[in-house]
PDB file of C-alpha atoms and ligand atoms in Angstrom:
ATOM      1  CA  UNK A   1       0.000   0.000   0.000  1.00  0.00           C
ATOM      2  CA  UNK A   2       1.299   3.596  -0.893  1.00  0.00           C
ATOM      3  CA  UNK A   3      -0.178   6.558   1.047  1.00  0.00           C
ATOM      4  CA  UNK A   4       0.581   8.816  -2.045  1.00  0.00           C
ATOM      5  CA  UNK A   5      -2.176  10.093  -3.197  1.00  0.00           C
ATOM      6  CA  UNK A   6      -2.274  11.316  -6.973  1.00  0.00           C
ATOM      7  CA  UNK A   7      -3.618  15.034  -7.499  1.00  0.00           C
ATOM      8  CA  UNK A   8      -7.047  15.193  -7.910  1.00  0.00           C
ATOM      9  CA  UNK A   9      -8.035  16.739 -11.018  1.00  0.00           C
ATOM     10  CA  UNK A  10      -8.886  20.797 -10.922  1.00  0.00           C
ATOM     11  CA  UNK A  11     -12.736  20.422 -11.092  1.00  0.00           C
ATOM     12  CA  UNK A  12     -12.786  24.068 -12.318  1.00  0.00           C
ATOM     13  CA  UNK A  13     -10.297  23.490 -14.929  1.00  0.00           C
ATOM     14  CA  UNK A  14     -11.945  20.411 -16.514  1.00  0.00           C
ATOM     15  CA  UNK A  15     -14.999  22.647 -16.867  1.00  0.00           C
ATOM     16  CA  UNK A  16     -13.174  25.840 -18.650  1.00  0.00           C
ATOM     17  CA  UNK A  17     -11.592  23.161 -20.748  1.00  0.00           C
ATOM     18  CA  UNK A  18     -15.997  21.685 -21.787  1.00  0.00           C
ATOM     19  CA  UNK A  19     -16.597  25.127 -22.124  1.00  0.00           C
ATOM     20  CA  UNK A  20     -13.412  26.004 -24.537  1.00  0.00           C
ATOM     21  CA  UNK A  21     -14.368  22.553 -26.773  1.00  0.00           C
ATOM     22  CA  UNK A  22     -17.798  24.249 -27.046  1.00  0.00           C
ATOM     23  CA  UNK A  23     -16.870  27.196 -28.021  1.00  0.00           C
ATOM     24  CA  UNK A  24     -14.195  25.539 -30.848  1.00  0.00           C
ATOM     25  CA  UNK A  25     -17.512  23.759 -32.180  1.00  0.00           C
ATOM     26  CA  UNK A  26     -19.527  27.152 -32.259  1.00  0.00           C
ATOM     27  CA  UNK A  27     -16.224  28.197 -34.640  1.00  0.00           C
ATOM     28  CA  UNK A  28     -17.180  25.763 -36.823  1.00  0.00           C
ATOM     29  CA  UNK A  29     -14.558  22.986 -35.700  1.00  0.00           C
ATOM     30  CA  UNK A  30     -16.435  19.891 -36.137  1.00  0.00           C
ATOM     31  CA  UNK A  31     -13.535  17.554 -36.537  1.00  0.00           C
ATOM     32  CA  UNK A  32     -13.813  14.524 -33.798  1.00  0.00           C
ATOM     33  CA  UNK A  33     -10.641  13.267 -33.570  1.00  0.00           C
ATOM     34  CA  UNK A  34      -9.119  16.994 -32.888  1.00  0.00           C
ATOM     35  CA  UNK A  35     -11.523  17.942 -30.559  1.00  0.00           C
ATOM     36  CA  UNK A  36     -10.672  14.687 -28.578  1.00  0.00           C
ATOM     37  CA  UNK A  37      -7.112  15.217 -28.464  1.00  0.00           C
ATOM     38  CA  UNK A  38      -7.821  19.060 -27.472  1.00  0.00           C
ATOM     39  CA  UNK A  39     -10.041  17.365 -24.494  1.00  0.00           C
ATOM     40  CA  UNK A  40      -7.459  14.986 -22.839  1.00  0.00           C
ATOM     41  CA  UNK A  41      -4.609  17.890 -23.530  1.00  0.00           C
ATOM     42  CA  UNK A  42      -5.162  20.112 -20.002  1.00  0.00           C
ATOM     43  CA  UNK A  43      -3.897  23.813 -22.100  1.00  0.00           C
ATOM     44  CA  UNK A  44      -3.161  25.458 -18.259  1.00  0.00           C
ATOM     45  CA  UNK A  45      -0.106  23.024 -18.030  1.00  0.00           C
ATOM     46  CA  UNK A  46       1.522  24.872 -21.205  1.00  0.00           C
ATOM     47  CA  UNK A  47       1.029  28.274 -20.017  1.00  0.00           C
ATOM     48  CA  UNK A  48       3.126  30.507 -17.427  1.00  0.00           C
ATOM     49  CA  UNK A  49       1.175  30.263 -14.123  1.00  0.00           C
ATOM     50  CA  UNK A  50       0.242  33.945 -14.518  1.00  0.00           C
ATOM     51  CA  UNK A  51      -2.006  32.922 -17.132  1.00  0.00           C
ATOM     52  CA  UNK A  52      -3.184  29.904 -15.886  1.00  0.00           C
ATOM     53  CA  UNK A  53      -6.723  31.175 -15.498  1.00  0.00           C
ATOM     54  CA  UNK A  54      -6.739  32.764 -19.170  1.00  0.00           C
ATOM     55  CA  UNK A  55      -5.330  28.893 -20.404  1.00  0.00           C
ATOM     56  CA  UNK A  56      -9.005  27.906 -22.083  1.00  0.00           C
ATOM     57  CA  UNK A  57     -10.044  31.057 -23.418  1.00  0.00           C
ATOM     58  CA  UNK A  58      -9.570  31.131 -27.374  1.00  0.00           C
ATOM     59  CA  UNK A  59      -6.178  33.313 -27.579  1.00  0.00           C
ATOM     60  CA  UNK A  60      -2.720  33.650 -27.694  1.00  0.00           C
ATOM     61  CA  UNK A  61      -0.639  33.929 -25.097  1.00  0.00           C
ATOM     62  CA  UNK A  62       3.165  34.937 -24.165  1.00  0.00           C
ATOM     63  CA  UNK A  63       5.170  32.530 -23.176  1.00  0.00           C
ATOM     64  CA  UNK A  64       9.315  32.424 -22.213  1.00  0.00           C
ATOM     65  CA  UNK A  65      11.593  33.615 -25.002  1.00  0.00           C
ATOM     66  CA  UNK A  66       9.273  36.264 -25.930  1.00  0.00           C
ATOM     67  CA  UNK A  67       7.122  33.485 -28.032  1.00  0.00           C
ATOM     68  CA  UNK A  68       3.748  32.514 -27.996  1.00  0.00           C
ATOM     69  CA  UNK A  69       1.607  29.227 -28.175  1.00  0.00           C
ATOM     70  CA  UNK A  70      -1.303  29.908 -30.037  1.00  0.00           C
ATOM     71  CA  UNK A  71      -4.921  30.360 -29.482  1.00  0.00           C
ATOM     72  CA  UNK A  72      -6.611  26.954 -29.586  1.00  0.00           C
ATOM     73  CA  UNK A  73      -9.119  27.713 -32.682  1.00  0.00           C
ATOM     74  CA  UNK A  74      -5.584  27.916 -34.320  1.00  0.00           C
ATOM     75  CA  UNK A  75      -4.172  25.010 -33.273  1.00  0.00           C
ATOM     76  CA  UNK A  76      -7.664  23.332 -34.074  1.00  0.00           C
ATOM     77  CA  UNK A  77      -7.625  24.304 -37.650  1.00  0.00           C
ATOM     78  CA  UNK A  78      -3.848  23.759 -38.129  1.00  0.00           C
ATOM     79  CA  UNK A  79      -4.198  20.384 -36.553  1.00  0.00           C
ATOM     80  CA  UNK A  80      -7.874  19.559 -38.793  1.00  0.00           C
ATOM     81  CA  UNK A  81      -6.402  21.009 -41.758  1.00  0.00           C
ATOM     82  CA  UNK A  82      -3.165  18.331 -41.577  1.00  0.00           C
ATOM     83  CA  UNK A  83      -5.066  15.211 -41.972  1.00  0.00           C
ATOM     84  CA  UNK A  84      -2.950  13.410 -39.413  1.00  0.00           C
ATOM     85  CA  UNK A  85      -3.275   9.612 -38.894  1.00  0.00           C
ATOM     86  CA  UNK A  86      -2.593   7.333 -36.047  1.00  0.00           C
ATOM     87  CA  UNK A  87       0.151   5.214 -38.649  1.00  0.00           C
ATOM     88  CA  UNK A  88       1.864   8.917 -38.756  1.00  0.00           C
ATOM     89  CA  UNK A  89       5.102  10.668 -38.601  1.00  0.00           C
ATOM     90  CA  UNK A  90       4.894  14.374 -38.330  1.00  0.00           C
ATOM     91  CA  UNK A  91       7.456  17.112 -37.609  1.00  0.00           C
ATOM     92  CA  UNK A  92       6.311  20.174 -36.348  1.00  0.00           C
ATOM     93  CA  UNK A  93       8.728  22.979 -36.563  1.00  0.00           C
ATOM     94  CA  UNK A  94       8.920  25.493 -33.330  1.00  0.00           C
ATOM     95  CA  UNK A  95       8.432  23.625 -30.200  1.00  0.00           C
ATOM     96  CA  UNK A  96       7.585  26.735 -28.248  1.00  0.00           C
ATOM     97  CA  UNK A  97       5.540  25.523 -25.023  1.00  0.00           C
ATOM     98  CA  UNK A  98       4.935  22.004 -26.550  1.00  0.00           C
ATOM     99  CA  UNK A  99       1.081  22.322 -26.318  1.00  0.00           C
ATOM    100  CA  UNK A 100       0.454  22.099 -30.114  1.00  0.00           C
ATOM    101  CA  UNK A 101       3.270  19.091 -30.190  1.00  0.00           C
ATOM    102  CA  UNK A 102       1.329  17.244 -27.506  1.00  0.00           C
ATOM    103  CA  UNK A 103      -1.825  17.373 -29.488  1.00  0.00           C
ATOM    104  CA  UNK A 104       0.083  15.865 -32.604  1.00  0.00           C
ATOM    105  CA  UNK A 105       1.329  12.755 -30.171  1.00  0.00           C
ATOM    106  CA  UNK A 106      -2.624  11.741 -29.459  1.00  0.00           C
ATOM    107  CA  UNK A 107      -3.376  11.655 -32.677  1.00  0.00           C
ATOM    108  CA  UNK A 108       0.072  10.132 -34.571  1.00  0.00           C
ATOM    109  CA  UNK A 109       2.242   7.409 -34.039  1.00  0.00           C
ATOM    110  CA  UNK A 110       5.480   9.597 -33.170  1.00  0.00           C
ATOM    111  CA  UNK A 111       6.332  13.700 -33.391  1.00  0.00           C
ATOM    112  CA  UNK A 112       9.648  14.835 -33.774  1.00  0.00           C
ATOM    113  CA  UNK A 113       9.568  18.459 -32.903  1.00  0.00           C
ATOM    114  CA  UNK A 114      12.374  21.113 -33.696  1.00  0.00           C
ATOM    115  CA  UNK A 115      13.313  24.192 -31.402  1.00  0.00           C
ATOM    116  CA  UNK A 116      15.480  26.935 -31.363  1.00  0.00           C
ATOM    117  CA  UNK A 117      15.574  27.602 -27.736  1.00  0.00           C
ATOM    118  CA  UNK A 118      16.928  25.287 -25.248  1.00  0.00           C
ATOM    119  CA  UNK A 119      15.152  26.266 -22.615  1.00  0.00           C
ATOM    120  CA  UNK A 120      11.365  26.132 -24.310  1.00  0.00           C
ATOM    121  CA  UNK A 121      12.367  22.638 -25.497  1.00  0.00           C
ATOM    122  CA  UNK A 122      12.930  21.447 -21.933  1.00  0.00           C
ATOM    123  CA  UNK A 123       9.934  23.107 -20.345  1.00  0.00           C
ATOM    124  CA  UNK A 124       7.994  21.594 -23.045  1.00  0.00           C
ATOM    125  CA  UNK A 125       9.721  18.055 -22.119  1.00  0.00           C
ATOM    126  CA  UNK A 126       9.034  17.934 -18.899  1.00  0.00           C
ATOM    127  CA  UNK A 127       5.275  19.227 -19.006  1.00  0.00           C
ATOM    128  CA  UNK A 128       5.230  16.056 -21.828  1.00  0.00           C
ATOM    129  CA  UNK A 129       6.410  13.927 -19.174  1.00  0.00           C
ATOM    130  CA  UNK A 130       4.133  15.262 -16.151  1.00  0.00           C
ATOM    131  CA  UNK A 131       1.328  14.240 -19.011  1.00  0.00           C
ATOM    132  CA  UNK A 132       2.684  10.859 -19.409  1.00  0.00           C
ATOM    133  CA  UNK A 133       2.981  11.372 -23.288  1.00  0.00           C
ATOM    134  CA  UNK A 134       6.116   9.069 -24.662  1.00  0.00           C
ATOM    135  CA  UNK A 135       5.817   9.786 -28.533  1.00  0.00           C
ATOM    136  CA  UNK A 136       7.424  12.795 -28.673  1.00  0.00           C
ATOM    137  CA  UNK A 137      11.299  13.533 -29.492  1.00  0.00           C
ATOM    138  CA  UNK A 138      12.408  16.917 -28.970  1.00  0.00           C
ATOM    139  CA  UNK A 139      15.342  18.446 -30.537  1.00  0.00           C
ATOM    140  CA  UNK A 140      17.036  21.899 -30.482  1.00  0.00           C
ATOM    141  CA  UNK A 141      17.993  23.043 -33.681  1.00  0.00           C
ATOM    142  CA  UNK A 142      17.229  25.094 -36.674  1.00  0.00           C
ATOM    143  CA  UNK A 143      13.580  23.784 -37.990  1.00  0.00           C
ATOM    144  CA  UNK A 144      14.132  25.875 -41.186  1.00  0.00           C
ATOM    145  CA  UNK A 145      16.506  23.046 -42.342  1.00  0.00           C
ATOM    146  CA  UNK A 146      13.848  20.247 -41.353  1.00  0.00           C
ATOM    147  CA  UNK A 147      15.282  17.033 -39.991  1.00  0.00           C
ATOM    148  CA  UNK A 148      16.504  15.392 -42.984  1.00  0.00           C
ATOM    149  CA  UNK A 149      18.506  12.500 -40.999  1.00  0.00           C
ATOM    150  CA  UNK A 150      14.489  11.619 -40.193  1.00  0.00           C
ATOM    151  CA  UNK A 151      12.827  12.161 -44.013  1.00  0.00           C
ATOM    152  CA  UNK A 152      10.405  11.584 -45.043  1.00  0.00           C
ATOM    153  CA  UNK A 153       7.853  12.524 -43.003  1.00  0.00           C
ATOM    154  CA  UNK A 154       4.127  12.049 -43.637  1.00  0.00           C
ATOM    155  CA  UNK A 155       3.489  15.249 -41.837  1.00  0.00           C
ATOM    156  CA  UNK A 156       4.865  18.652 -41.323  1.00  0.00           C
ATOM    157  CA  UNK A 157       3.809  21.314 -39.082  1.00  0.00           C
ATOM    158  CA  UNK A 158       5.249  25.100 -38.684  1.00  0.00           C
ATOM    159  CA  UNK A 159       4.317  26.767 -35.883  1.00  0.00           C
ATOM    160  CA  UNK A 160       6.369  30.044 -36.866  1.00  0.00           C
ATOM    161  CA  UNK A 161       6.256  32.509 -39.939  1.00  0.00           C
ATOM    162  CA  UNK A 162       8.040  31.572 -43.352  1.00  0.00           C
ATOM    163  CA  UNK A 163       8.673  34.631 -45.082  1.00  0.00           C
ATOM    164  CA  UNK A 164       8.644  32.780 -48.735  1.00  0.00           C
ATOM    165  CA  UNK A 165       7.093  28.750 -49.440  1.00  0.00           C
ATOM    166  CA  UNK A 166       9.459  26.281 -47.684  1.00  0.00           C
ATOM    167  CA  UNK A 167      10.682  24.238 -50.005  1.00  0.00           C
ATOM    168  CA  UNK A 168      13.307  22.849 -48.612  1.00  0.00           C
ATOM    169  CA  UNK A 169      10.494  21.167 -46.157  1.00  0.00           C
ATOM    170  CA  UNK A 170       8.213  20.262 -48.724  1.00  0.00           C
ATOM    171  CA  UNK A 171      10.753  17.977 -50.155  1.00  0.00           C
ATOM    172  CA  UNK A 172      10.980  16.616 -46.782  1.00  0.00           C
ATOM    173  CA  UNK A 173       7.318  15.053 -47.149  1.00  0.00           C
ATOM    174  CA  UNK A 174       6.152  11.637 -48.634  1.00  0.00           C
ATOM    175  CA  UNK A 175       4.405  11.410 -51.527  1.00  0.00           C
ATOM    176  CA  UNK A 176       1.214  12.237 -50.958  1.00  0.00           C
ATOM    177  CA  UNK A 177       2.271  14.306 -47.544  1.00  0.00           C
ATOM    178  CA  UNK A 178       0.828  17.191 -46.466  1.00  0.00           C
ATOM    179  CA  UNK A 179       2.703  20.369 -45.027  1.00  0.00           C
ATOM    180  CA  UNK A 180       0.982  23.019 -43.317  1.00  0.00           C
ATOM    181  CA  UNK A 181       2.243  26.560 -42.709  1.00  0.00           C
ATOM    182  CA  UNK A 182       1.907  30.518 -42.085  1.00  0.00           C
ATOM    183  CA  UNK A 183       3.563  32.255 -44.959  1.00  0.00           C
ATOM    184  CA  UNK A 184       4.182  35.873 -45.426  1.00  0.00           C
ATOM    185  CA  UNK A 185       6.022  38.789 -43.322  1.00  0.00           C
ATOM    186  CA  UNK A 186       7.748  38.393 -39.876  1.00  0.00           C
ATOM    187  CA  UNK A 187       5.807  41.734 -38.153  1.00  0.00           C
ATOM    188  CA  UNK A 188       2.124  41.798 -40.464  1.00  0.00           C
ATOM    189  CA  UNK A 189      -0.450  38.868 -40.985  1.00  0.00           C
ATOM    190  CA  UNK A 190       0.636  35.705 -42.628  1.00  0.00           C
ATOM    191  CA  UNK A 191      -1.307  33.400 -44.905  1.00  0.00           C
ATOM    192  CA  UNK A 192      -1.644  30.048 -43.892  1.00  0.00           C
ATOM    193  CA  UNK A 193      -0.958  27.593 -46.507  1.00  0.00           C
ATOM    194  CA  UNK A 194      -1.631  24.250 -47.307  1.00  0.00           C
ATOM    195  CA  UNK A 195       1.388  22.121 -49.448  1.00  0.00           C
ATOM    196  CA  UNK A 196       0.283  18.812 -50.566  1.00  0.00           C
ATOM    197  CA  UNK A 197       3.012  16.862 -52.190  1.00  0.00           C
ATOM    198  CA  UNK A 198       1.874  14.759 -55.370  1.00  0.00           C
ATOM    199  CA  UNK A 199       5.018  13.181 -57.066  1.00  0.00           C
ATOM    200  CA  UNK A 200       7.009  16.362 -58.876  1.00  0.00           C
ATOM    201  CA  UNK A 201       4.282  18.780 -58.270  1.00  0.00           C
ATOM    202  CA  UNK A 202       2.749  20.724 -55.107  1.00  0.00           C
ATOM    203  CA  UNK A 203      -0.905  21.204 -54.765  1.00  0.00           C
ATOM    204  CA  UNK A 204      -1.176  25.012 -52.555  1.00  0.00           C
ATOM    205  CA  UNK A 205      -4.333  26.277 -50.719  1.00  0.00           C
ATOM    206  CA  UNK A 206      -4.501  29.266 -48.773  1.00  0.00           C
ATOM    207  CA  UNK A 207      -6.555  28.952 -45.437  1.00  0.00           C
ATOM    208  CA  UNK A 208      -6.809  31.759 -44.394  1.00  0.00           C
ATOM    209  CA  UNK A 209      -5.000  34.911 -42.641  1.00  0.00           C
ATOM    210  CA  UNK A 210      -3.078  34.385 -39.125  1.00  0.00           C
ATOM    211  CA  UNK A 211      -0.365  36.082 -37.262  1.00  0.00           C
ATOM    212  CA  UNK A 212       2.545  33.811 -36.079  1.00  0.00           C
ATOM    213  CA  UNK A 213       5.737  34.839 -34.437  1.00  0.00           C
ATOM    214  CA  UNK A 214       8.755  34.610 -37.224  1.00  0.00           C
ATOM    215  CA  UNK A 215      10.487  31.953 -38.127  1.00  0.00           C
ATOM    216  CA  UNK A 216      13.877  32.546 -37.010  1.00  0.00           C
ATOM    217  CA  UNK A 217      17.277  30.750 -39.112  1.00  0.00           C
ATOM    218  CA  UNK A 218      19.894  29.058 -36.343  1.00  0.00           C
ATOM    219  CA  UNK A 219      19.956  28.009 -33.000  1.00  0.00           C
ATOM    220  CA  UNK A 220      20.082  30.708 -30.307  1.00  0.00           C
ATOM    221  CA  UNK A 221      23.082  30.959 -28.748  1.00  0.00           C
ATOM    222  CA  UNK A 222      21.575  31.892 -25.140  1.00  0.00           C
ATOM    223  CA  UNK A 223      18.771  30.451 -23.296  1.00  0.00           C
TER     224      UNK A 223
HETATM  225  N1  SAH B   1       3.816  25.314 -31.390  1.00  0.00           N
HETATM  226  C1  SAH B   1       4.077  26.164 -30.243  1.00  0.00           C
HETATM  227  C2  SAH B   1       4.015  27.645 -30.531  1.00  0.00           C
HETATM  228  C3  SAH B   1       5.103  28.049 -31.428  1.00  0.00           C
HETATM  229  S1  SAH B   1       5.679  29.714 -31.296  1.00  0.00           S
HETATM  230  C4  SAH B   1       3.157  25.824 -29.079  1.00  0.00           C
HETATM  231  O1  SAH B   1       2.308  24.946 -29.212  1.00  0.00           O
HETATM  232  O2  SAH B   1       3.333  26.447 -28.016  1.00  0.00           O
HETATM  233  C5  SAH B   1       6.950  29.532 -32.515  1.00  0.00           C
HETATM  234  C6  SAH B   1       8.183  28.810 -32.028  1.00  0.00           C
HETATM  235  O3  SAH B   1       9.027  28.621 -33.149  1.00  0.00           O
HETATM  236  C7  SAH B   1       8.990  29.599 -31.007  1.00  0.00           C
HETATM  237  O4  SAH B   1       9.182  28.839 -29.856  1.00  0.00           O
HETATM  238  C8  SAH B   1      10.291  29.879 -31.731  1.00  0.00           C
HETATM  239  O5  SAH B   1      11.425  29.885 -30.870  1.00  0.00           O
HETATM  240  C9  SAH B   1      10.352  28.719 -32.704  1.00  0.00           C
HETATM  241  N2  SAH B   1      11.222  28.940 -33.863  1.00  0.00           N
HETATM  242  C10 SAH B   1      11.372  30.047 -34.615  1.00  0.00           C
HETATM  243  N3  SAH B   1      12.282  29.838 -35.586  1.00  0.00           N
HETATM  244  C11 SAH B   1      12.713  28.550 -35.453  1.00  0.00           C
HETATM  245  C12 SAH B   1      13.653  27.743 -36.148  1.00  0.00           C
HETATM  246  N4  SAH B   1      14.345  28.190 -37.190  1.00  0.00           N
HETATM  247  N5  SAH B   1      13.838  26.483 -35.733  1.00  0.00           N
HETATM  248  C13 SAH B   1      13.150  25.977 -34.670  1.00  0.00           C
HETATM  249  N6  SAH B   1      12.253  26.707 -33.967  1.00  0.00           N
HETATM  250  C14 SAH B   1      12.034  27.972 -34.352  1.00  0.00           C
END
């Protein structure tokens, strides 16, 4: 017999997080699978415990580094919008507070994720591990380059601005694979776009307008 006793789930919490899934569904976010993961992912864990009672209302918010983790509707539609199946390897590019990463892992077989901060990727690793999720590697390094030791990957994810089409991360994909990510200048709105690689040639669908913090080439030397 232990006489540890696990911590009882934040009753409060669990109902801000029904009352966030609601609201994604009232935005028009029908997809079942996503809207599961977002359920068993508790948001408050990602953010700084300033904002801990602003973690299921539908925005951005800061986190260390000067970087962001995005609203959820965002994540929803990014995550919807990449077709991701359990048989899956994705790569999402900009760890940042590992929320968006951790939704990935309950939905594919294994996410690699690429950071440029050191100290974001181990935050993000040991809220992953609090969580109990084991299907995520974390790596520091510069996610412009992709991970090509890894390629191909069914999946790609950037969480962080492109200023022109990656293409050095489309070619990264399988046949078939699907890339999703905010293109356009570091400081104004981006368009999110949608690669789909088909053999030699690149389907491309806008989705819509966002605003991501840039994408940012090397590792940073501090923190
Ligand atoms: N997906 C994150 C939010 C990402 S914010 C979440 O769920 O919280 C964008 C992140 O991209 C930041 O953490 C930033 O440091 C990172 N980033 C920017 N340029 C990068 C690069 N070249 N390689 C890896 N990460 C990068």
């Amino acid at each position: 017999m232990s006489d540890i006793v696990p911590p009882e789930p934040d009753p409060d919490a669990r109902i801000r997080l029904a009352s966030m899934i609601l609201k994604l569904r009232e935005l028009g976010i029908s997809n079942r699978r996503v809207l599961a993961a977002i359920e068993t992912v508790p948001r408050e864990v990602f953010v700084p415990e300033q904002y801990r009672g602003e973690a299921y209302l539908d925005r951005p918010l800061p986190i260390a580094c000067g970087q962001t983790i995005s609203a959820p509707s965002v994540v929803a539609m990014m995550t919807a919008a990449l077709e991701v199946e359990d048989r899956h390897h994705v790569l999402e590019i900009g760890t940042g507070s590992g929320y968006q990463a951790a939704i990935l892992a309950k939905l594919a077989r294994r996410v690699t994720t690429l950071e440029r901060y050191r100290t974001l990727l181990e935050s993000a690793e040991a809220r992953w591990q609090e969580l109990g999720i084991t299907n995520i590697t974390g790596v520091v390094s510069d996610g412009s380059k992709g991970w090509p030791a890894q390629a191909p990957f069914d999946r790609i994810l950037v969480t962080a601005a492109a200023a022109a089409a990656p293409a050095k991360l489309v070619a990264q994909l399988v046949d078939g694979g699907i890339l999703i990510a905010p293109v356009g200048p570091a400081d104004s709105v981006q368009r999110l776009t949608f690669f789909r690689k088909e053999g030699t040639t690149v389907e491309t669908r806008d989705l819509g307008a966002v605003r991501f913090v840039p994408l940012v080439e090397g590792v940073a030397r501090n923190l």
